[in-house]
XYZ file of C-alpha atoms in Angstrom:
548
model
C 18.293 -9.070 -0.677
C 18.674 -5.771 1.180
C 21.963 -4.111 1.088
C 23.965 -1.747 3.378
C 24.594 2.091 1.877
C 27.606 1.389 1.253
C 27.204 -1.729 -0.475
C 23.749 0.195 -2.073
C 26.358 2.873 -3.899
C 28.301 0.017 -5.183
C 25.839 -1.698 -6.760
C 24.184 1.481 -8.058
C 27.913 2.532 -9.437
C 28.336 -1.168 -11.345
C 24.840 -0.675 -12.301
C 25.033 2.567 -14.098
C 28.037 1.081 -15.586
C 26.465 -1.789 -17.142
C 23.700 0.689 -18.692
C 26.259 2.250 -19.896
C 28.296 -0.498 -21.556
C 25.396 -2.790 -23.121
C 23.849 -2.017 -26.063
C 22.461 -5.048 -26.648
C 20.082 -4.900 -24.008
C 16.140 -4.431 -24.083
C 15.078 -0.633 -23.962
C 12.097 -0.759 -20.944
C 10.511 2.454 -19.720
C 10.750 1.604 -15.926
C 12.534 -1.479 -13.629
C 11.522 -1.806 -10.078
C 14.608 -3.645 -8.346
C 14.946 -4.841 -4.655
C 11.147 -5.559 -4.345
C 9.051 -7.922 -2.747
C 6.240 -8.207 -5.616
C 3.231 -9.905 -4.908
C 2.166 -10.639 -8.169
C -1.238 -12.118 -7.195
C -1.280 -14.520 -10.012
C -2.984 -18.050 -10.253
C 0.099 -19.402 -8.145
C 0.163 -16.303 -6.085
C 4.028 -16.005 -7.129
C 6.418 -13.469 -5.539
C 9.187 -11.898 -7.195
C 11.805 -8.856 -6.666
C 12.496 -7.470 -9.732
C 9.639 -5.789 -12.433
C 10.664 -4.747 -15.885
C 7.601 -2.345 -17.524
C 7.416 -0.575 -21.068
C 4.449 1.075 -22.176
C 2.361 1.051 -19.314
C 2.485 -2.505 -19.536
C 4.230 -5.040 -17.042
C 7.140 -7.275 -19.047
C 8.633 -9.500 -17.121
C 9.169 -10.466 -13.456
C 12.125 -12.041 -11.957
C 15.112 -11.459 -9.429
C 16.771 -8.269 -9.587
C 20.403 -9.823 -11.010
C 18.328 -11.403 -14.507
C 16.279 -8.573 -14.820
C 19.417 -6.123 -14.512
C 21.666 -8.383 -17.312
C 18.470 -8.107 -19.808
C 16.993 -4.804 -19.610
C 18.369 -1.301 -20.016
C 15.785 0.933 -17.992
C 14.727 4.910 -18.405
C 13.744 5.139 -14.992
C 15.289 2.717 -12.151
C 13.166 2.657 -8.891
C 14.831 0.733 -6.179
C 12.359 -0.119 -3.563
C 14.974 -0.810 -1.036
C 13.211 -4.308 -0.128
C 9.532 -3.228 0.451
C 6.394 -4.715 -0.605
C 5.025 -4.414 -4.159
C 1.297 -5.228 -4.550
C -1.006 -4.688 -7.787
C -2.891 -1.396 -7.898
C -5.788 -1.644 -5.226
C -9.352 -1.839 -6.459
C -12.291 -0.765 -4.225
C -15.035 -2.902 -5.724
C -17.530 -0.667 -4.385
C -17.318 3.105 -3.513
C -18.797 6.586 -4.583
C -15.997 7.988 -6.329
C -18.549 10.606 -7.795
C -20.886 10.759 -5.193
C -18.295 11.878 -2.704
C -16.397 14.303 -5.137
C -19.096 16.105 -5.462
C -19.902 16.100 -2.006
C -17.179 18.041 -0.921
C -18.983 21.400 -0.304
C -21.538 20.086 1.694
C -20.833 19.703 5.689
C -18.830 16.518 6.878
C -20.392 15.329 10.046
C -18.907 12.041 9.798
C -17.617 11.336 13.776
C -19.528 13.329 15.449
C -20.521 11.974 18.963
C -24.048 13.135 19.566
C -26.757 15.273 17.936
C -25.555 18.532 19.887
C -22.147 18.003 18.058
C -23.658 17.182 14.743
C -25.811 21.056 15.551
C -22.661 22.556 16.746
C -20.387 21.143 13.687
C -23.485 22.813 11.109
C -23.681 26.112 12.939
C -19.821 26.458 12.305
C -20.318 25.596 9.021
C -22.996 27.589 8.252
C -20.913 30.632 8.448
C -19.642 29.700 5.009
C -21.939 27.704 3.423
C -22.295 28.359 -0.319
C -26.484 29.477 -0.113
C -29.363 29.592 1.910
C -29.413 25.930 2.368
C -27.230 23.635 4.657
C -26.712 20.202 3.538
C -24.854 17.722 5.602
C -23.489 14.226 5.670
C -22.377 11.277 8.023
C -24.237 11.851 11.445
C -24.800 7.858 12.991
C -27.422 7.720 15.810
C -25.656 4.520 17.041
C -22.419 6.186 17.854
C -24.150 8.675 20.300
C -24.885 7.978 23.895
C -28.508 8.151 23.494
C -28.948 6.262 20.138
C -31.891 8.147 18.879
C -32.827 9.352 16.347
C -32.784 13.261 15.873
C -35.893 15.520 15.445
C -36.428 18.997 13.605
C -37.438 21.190 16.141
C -33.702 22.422 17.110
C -33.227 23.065 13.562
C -35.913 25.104 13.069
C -34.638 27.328 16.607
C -30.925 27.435 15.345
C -32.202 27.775 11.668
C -35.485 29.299 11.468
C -37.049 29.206 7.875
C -33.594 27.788 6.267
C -34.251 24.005 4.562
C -31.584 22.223 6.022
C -30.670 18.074 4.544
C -28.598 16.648 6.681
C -28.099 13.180 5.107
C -27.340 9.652 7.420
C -23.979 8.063 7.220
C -25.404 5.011 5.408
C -27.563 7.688 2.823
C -30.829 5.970 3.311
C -32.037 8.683 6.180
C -32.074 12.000 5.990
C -33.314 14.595 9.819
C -34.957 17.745 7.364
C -35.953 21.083 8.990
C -39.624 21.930 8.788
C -38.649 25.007 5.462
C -37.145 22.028 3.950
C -40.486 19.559 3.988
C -42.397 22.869 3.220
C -40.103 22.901 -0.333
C -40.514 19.359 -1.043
C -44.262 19.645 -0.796
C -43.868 17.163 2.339
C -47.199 17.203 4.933
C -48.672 15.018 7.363
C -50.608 13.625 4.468
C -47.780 12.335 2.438
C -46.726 8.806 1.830
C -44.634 6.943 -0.663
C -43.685 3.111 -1.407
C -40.135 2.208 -0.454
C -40.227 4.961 1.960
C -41.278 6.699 5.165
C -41.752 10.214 6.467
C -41.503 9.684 9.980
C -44.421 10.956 12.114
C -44.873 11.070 16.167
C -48.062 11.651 17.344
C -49.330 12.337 13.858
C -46.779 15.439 13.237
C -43.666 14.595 11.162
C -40.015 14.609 12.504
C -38.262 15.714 9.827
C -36.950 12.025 9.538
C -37.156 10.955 6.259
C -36.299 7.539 4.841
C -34.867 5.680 1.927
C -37.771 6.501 -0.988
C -38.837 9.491 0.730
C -35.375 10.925 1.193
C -34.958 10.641 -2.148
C -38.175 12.518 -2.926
C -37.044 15.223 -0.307
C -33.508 15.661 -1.814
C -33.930 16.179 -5.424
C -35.415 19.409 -4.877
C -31.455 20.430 -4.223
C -29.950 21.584 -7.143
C -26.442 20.269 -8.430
C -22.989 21.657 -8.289
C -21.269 23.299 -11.432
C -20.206 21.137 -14.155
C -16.700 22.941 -13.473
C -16.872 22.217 -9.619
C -17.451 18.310 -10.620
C -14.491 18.210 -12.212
C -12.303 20.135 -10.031
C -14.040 17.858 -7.126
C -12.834 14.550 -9.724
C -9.049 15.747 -9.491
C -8.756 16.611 -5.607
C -10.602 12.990 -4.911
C -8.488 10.884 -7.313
C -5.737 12.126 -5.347
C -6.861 10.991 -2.018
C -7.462 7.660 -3.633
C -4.190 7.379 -4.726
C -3.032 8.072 -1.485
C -4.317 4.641 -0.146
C -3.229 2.993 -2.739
C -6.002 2.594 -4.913
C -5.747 2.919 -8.086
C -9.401 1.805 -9.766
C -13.082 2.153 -8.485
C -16.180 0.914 -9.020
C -18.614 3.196 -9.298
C -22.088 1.928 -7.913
C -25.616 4.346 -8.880
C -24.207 7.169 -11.552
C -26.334 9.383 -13.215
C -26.193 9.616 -17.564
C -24.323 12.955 -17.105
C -21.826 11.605 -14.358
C -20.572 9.736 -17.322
C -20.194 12.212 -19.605
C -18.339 14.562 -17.340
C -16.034 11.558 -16.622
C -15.552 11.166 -20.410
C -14.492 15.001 -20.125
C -12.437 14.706 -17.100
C -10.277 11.614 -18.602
C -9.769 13.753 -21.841
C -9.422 17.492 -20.638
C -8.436 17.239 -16.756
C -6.119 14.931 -17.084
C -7.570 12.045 -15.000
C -5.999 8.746 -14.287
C -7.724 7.020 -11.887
C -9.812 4.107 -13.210
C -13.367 3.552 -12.955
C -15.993 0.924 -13.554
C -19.133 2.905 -12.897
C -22.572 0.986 -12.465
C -25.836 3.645 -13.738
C -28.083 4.122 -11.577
C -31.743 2.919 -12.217
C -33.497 4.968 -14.388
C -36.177 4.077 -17.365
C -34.286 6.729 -19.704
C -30.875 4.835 -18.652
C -32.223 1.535 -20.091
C -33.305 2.427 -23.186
C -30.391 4.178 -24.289
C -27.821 1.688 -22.692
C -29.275 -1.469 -23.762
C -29.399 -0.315 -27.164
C -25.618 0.710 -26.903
C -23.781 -1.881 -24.219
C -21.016 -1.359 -22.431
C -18.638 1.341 -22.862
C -15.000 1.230 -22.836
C -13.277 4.553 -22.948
C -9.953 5.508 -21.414
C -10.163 4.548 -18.168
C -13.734 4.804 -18.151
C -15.505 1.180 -18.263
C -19.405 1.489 -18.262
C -20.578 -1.927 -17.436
C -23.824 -2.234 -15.679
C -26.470 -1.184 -13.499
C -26.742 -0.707 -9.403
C -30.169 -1.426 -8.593
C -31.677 -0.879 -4.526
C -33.573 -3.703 -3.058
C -34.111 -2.437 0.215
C -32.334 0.422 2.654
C -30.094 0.180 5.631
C -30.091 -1.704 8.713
C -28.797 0.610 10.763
C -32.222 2.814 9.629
C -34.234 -0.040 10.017
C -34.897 0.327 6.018
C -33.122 -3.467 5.299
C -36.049 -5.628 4.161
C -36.567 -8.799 6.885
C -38.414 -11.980 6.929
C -39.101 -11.344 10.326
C -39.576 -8.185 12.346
C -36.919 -6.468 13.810
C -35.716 -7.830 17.174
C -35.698 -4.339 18.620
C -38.789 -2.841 17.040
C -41.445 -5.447 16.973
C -43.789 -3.729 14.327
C -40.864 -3.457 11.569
C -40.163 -5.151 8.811
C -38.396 -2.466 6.632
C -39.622 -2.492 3.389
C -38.689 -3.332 -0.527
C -37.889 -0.126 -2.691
C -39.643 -1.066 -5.746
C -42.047 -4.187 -6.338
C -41.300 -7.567 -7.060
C -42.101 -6.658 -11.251
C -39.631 -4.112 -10.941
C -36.944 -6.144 -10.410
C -38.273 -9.075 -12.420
C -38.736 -6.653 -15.886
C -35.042 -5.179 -15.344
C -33.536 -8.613 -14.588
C -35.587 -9.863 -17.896
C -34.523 -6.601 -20.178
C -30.656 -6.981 -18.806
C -29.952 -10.747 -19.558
C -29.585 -10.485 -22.680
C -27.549 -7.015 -22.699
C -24.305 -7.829 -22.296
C -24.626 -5.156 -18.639
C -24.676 -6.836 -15.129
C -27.028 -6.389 -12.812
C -25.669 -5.212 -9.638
C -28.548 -4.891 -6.494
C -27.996 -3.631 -3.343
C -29.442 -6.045 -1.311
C -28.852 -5.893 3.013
C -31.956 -7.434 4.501
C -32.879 -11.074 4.202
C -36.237 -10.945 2.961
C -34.320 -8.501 0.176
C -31.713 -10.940 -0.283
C -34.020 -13.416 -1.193
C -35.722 -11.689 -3.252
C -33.415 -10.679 -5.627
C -31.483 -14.028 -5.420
C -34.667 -15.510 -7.093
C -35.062 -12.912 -9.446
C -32.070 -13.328 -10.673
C -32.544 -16.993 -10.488
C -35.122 -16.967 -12.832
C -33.573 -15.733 -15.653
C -29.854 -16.608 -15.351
C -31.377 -20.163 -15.573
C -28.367 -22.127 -13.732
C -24.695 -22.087 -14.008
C -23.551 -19.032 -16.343
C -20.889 -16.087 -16.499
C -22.724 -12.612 -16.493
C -21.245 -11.893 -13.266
C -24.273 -10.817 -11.727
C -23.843 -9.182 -7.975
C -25.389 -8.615 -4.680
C -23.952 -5.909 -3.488
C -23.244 -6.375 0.326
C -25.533 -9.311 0.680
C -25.413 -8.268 4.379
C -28.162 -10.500 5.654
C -29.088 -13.573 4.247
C -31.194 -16.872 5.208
C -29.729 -19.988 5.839
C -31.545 -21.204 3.065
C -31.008 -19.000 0.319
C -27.128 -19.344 0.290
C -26.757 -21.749 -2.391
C -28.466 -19.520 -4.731
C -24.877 -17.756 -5.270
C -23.097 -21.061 -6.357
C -26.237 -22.378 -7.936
C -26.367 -19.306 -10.453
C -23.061 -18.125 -10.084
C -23.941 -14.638 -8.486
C -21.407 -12.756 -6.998
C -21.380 -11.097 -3.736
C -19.531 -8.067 -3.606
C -18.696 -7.253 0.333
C -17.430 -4.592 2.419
C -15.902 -5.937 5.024
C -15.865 -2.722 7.308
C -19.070 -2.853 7.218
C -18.764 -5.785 9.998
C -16.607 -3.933 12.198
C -18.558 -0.931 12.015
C -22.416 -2.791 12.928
C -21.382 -5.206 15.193
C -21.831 -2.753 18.430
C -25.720 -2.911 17.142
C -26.259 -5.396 14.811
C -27.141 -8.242 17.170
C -30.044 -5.742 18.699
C -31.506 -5.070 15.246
C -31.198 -9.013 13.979
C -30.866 -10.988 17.234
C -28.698 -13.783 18.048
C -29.782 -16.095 15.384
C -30.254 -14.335 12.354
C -26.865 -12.728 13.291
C -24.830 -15.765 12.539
C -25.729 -15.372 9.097
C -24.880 -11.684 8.622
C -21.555 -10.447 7.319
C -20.979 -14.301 6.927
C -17.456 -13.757 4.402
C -16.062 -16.570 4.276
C -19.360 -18.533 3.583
C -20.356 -16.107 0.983
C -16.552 -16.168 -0.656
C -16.553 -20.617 -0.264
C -19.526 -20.366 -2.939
C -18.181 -19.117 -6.030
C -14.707 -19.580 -4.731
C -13.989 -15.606 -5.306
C -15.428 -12.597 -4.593
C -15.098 -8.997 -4.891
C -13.925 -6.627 -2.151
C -14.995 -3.103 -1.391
C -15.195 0.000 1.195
C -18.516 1.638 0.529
C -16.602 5.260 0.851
C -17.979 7.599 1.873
C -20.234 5.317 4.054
C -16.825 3.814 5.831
C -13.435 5.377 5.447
C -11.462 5.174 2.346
C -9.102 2.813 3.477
C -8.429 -0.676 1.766
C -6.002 -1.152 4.452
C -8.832 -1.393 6.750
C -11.316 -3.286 4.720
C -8.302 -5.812 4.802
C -7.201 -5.977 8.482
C -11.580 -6.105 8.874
C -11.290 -8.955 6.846
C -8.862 -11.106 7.912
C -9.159 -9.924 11.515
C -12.903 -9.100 11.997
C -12.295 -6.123 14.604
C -12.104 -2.783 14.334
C -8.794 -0.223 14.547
C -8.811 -0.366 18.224
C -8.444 -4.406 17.964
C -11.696 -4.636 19.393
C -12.967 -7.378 19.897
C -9.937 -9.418 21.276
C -11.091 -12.367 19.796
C -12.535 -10.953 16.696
C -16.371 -10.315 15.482
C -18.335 -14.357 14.208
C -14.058 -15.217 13.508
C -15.589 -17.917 11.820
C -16.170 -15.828 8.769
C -12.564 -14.118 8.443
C -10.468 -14.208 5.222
C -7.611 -15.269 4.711
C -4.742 -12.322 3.682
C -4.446 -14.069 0.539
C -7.860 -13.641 0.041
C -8.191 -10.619 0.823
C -5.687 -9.277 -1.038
C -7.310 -11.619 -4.125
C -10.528 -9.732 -3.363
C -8.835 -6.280 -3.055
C -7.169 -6.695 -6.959
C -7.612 -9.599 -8.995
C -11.557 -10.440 -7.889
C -12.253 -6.935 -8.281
C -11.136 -6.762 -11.721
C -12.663 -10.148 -12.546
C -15.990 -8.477 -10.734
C -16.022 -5.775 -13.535
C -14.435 -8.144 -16.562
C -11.462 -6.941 -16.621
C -8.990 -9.516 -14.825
C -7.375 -9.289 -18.031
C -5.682 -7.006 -18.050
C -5.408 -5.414 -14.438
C -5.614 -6.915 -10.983
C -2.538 -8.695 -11.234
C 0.997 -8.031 -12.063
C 1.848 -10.136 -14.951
C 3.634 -9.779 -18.567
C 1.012 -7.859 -20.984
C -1.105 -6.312 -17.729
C -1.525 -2.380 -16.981
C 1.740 -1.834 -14.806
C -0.796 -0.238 -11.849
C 1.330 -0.658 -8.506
C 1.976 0.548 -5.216
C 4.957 0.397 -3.015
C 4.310 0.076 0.204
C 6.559 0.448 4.145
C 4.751 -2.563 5.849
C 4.544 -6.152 4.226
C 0.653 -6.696 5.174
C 1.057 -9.913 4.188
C 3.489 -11.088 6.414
C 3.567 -8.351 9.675
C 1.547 -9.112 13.131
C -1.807 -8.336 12.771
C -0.842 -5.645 15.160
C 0.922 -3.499 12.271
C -1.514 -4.472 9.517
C -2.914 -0.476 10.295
C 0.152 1.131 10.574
C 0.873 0.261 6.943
C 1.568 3.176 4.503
C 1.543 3.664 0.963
C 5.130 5.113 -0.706
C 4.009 5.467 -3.830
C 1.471 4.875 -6.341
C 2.027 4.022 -9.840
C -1.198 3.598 -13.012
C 0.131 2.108 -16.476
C 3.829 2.623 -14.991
C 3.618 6.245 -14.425
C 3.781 7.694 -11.010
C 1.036 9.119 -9.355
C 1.520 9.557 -5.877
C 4.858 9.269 -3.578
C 8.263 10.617 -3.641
């Protein structure tokens, strides 16, 4: 019910009365009154009134029974918005991008003169000799090429200079950067590519060779890392989410998580996913999974293949606008096969980054081979961009899990059909299909690769265009979520994605009270306001975090 100011003051008045008059009612740190809670449990139930000691939720019900039984600390009245669980972005580089914050943000930028002109500004300032930058995308230029080092080596001569691809599979190097890396003419790598033209290189490195290229660049402070933790948490709490998981994090990234929970204070909660690394195995599979605060350790993230938009993704065929392509595996087939072996009996998933078909595959029968059939390790393909008409019964067949960014849609269609072609196409960013064989699945941005914004990856979900509304009729509609769904995928299936669905991911009696408040109902608004949607407030374990 939503009341008049006047009739607000009343109530508030006999309210504060009542508090003051029953002492036989239930002590609760926190009641949330005047609410329209979606407590996204089994029966999707809604509710307007949230009692919450503890950091734990007690009770739902309407506002008048929850009022006559509980005697709050803190009253919030939400003045008949939406309540939703705490958001969970099922896949995004908490870490990565904290720690990215001193490099140079060329995320937007229209061409490669703007992506020269943004790094010349920023050089200015740059902490060192060498300029690294981020988020340039050949395909939103006019001329969708890709760039070449000769103007860095005029604007920058002998400076390296890494400016990393939005999708962080391709890297444009200047020539004092190869030099560094020990990169010539002569060099080569599997799972990778220095790209040559007539025999000289262009600076353009890719996937494996990137890698080999970039870890030449030495790391940021321990103290910066955890400064960077506290500034990003709060941007996440700005969009409402309150957990993360994690996907590729180095041994010390957890340890100076484990410091950041206990000495900076931080609250936001994270399921991180190591990265692939022989030392990483043998101490973790000794060990398992570690629980810690709000730290969860549960896993691995494991790369099958690169990028479509590099042309890195792994086909079956070649690429419908570069005849002599395939892309190419990152590791061999034994690779995969020993790790998928060593982790099925670990008690850690096994999370791959898969994109490509031919990489799809692949891991789908990897996994296949030792999950043996119907089981509940929650193993996931992480985008599962591309995959074969054939090879989609491998997720309900061995209950694998495909964790999806729905963005990701939005942002590739403009290209995607020139890289795949018509008919491969229909089974790309195929959603619904993916989410009808386990009958769940786990939701997630990809930050820094797309914007932080679950409100987004919903309205990309259950719309299929992008914030402009484009296109009118929505991109292979076919595939679009429901907002139940979506809002399933964006809490519950995310916390069921990292086994923890028991106690998060819903808002029900003995669950973390994580919550936000928001000013549009995306649930029940035109699809037209789904983007104008803001986030009040922000609440982990019933303690604000965010908002007014």
């Amino acid at each position: 019910m939503i009341f008049s100011n006047l009739q607000r003051v009343v109530v508030f008045a006999f309210m504060l009365f009542l508090f003051a008059s029953c002492s036989n009612k239930k002590n609760v740190d926190l009641l949330v009154i005047h609410a329209r809670i979606y407590s996204v449990d089994s029966s999707f139930s809604i509710a307007e009134a949230m009692a919450i000691k503890d950091g734990k939720v007690v009770q739902l019900g309407t506002t008048e029974d929850l009022l006559k039984v509980y005697q709050p600390e803190n009253l919030v009245d939400a003045e008949g918005h939406a309540v939703y669980p705490g958001l969970i972005d099922a896949h995004s580089h908490f870490t990565g991008y904290a720690t990215d914050r001193w490099k140079c943000n060329l995320i937007g930028t229209s061409s490669y003169e703007d992506v020269l002109q943004t790094l010349q500004n920023y050089a200015a300032t740059a902490p060192g000799n060498l300029l690294y930058g981020r988020g340039w995308d050949q395909n939103d230029w006019e001329v969708p090429e890709y760039p070449t080092r000769e103007k860095l080596d005029s604007l920058f001569p002998g400076r390296p200079v890494f400016l990393k691809r939005i999708d962080g599979h391709a890297a444009i190097c200047s020539s004092k950067m190869l030099e560094l890396a020990g990169v010539t003419e002569q060099s080569a790598i599997e799972g990778g590519e220095f790209v040559k033209s007539n025999g000289e290189l262009t600076g353009l490195v890719i996937d494996n060779a990137m890698h080999l290229v970039e870890k030449i660049i030495p790391g940021i402070t321990d103290e910066a890392a955890l400064k960077y933790y506290k500034e990003t948490e709060q941007e996440f709490f700005a969009e409402g989410l309150t957990g993360a998981h994690d996907p590729g994090v180095s041994d010390h990234t957890v340890t100076l998580l484990q410091q950041a929970y206990k000495t900076q204070g931080l609250k936001i909660k994270i399921f991180a996913l190591l990265s692939d690394n022989a030392a990483y195995y043998k101490k973790w599979v000794a060990s398992g999974p570690l629980r810690e605060g709000g730290l969860h350790v549960g896993g691995f993230k494991v790369y099958s293949d690169g990028a479509l938009g590099s042309r890195g993704a792994c086909l079956l065929h070649p690429y419908s606008d570069k005849a002599d392509r395939y892309g190419f595996l990152l590791s061999s087939k034994a690779h995969f096969d020993s790790l998928a072996q060593m982790l099925s009996g670990s008690g850690l998933q096994m999370c791959t980054h898969a994109i490509g078909d031919s990489a799809n595959r692949q891991i789908l029968a990897t996994y296949a081979s030792v999950l043996k059939g119907k089981n509940d390790k929650r193993w996931r393909i992480e985008h599962a961009q591309v995959v074969n008409e054939n090879d989609f019964h491998f997720f309900a067949d061995y209950n694998i899990i495909p964790s999806v960014q729905p963005t990701h849609a939005t942002s590739d269609m403009y290209w995607a059909g020139d890289r795949l072609g018509k008919e491969r196409l229909r089974n790309a960013y195929a959603y619904l299909r993916l989410l009808n064989t386990n009958g769940w699945m786990p939701l997630g941005t990809d930050f820094p690769v797309e914007y932080l914004s679950p409100i987004k990856t919903f309205f990309a979900a259950t719309e299929r265009k992008d914030s402009k509304g484009f296109p009118a009729t929505g991109f292979q509609i076919e595939n679009a979520l429901s907002r139940q769904a979506a809002l399933r995928g964006m809490t519950i299936w995310a916390a069921k994605a990292a086994f923890e669905e028991k106690e998060k991911g819903s808002l029900e009696p003995g669950k973390s009270a994580d919550f936000i408040i928001t000013d549009t109902d995306f649930m029940k608004c035109s699809s037209n306001d789904i983007l104008k949607t803001k986030v009040l407030s922000t609440y982990i374990n019933g303690d604000k975090v965010y908002g007014k």
